Structures are given as structure tokens and as C-alpha cells.
C-alpha positions as a LaTeX table, in Angstrom:
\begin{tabular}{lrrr}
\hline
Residue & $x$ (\AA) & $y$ (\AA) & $z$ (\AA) \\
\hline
Unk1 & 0.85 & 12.99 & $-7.27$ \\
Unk2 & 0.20 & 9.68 & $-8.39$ \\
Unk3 & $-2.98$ & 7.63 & $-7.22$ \\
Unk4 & $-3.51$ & 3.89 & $-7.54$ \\
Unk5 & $-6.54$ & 2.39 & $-6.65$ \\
Unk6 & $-6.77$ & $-1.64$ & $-5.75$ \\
Unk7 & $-9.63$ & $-4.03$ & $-4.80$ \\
Unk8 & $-8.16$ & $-6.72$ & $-2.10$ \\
Unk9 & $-8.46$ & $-10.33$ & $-3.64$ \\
Unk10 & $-6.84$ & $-11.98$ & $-0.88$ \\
Unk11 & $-9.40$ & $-14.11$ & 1.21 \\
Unk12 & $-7.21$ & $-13.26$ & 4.69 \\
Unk13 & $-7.24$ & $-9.76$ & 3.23 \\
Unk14 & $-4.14$ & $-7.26$ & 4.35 \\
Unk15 & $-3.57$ & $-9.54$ & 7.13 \\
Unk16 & 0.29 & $-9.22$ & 9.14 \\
Unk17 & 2.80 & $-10.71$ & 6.54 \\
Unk18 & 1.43 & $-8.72$ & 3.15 \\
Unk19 & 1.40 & $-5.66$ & 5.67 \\
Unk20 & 4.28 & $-6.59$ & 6.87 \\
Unk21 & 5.67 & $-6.52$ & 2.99 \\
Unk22 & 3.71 & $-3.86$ & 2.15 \\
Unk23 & 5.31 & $-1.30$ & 4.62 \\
Unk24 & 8.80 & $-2.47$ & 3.46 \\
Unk25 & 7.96 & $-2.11$ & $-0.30$ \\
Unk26 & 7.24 & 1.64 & 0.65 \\
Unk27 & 10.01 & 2.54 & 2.42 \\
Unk28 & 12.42 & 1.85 & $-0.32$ \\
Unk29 & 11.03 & 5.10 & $-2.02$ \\
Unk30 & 12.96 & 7.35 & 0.59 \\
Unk31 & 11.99 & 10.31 & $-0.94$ \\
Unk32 & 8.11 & 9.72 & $-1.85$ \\
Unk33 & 5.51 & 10.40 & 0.79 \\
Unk34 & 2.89 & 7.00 & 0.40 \\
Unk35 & $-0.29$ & 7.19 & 2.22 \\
Unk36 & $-2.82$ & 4.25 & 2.30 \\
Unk37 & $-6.69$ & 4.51 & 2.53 \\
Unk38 & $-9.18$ & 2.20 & 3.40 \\
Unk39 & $-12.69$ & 3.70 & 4.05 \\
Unk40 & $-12.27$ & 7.01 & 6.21 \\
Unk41 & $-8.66$ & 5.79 & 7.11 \\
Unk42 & $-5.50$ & 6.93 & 6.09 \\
Unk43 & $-2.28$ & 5.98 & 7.46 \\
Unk44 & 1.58 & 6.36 & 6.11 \\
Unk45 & 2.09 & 3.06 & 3.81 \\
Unk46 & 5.59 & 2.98 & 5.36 \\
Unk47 & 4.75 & 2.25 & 9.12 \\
Unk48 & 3.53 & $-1.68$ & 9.58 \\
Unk49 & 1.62 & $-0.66$ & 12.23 \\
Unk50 & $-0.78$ & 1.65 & 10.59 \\
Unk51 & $-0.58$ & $-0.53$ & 7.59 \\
Unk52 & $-2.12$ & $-3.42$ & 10.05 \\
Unk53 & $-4.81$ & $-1.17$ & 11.69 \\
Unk54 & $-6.15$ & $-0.41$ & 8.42 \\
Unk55 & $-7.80$ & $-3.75$ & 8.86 \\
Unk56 & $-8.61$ & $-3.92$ & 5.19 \\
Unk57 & $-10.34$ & $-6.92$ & 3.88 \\
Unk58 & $-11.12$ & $-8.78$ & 1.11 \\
Unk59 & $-12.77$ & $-6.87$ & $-1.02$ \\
Unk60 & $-12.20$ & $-3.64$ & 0.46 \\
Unk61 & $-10.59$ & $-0.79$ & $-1.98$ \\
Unk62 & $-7.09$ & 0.43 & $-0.97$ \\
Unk63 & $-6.33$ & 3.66 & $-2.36$ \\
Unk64 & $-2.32$ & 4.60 & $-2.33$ \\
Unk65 & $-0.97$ & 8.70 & $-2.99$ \\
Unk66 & 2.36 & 8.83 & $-4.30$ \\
Unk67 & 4.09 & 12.26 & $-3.74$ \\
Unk68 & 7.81 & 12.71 & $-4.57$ \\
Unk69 & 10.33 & 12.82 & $-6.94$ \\
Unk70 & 10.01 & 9.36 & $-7.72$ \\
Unk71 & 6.65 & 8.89 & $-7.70$ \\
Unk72 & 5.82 & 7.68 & $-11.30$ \\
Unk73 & 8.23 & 4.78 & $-10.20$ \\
Unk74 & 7.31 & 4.31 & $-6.78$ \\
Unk75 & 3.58 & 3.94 & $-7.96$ \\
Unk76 & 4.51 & 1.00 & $-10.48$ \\
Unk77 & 6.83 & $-0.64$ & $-8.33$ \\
Unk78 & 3.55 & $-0.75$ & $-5.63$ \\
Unk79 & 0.89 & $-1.33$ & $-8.34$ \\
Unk80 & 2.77 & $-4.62$ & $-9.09$ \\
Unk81 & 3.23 & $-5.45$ & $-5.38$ \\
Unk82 & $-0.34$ & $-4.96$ & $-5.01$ \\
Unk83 & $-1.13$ & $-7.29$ & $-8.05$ \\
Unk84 & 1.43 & $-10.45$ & $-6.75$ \\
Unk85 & 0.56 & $-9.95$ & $-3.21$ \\
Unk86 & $-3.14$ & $-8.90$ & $-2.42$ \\
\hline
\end{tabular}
């Protein structure tokens, strides 16, 4: 399992469109299981809508696990998202 942890820079914070983004990015790793926490939350990175309730902020650490046969890939290909997007 690979974990990545991220501090939210945006000033909207994980507002619709990066979640929006967000939930896509993860579902191109079909066979990794991606779960997103924010506080005592934790929701599956590919579903928007749990991405959205998350209601992370700026400032507020996201923490992604990255299970799967891809994961050492999956977890760089999100780390960058991350970086450019959040």
C-alpha cells in the first residue's frame, strides 16, 4: 500500500471542479482501490460525491491509500495531480 499525504493550498479548497477531477484521475487506476481522508472521513477517491462531502479546505491534510497492482504508479500519477491542482 502506498500512502501520500497532501496539505490543500487552494484558497476554495477541494471545492466541485478539482473534485470533480480528482474522482476521474482515480478511476483510471481500474485495478487500485484509492481511499481519501480528511479528518475522521474516509471516502472512495473514485466517487465525486464522496470526494465533495469530504468538504476539505484549505489547509486541511488529505491523506490518499493506494492498494493494487498498480499502486506505485497510481500514487505518482495522484501525487502530481495533487501538486497542479490543489
Amino acid at each position: 500500500m502506498k500512502t501520500i499525504t497532501y496539505v490543500i493550498q487552494d484558497p476554495i479548497g477541494l471545492h466541485a471542479r478539482p473534485a470533480g477531477q480528482l474522482a476521474k484521475a482515480a478511476g483510471a487506476w481500474k485495478e487500485c482501490d484509492i481511499k481519501i481522508t480528511v479528518g475522521a472521513k474516509t471516502v472512495d477517491a473514485k466517487r465525486i460525491m464522496g470526494v465533495m462531502q469530504l468538504g476539505a479546505k484549505q489547509g486541511n491534510t488529505l491523506t490518499l491509500e493506494i492498494s493494487g497492482p498498480q499502486e506505485a504508479e497510481a500514487a505518482a500519477a495522484l501525487e502530481e495531480f495533487l501538486k497542479s491542482n490543489l
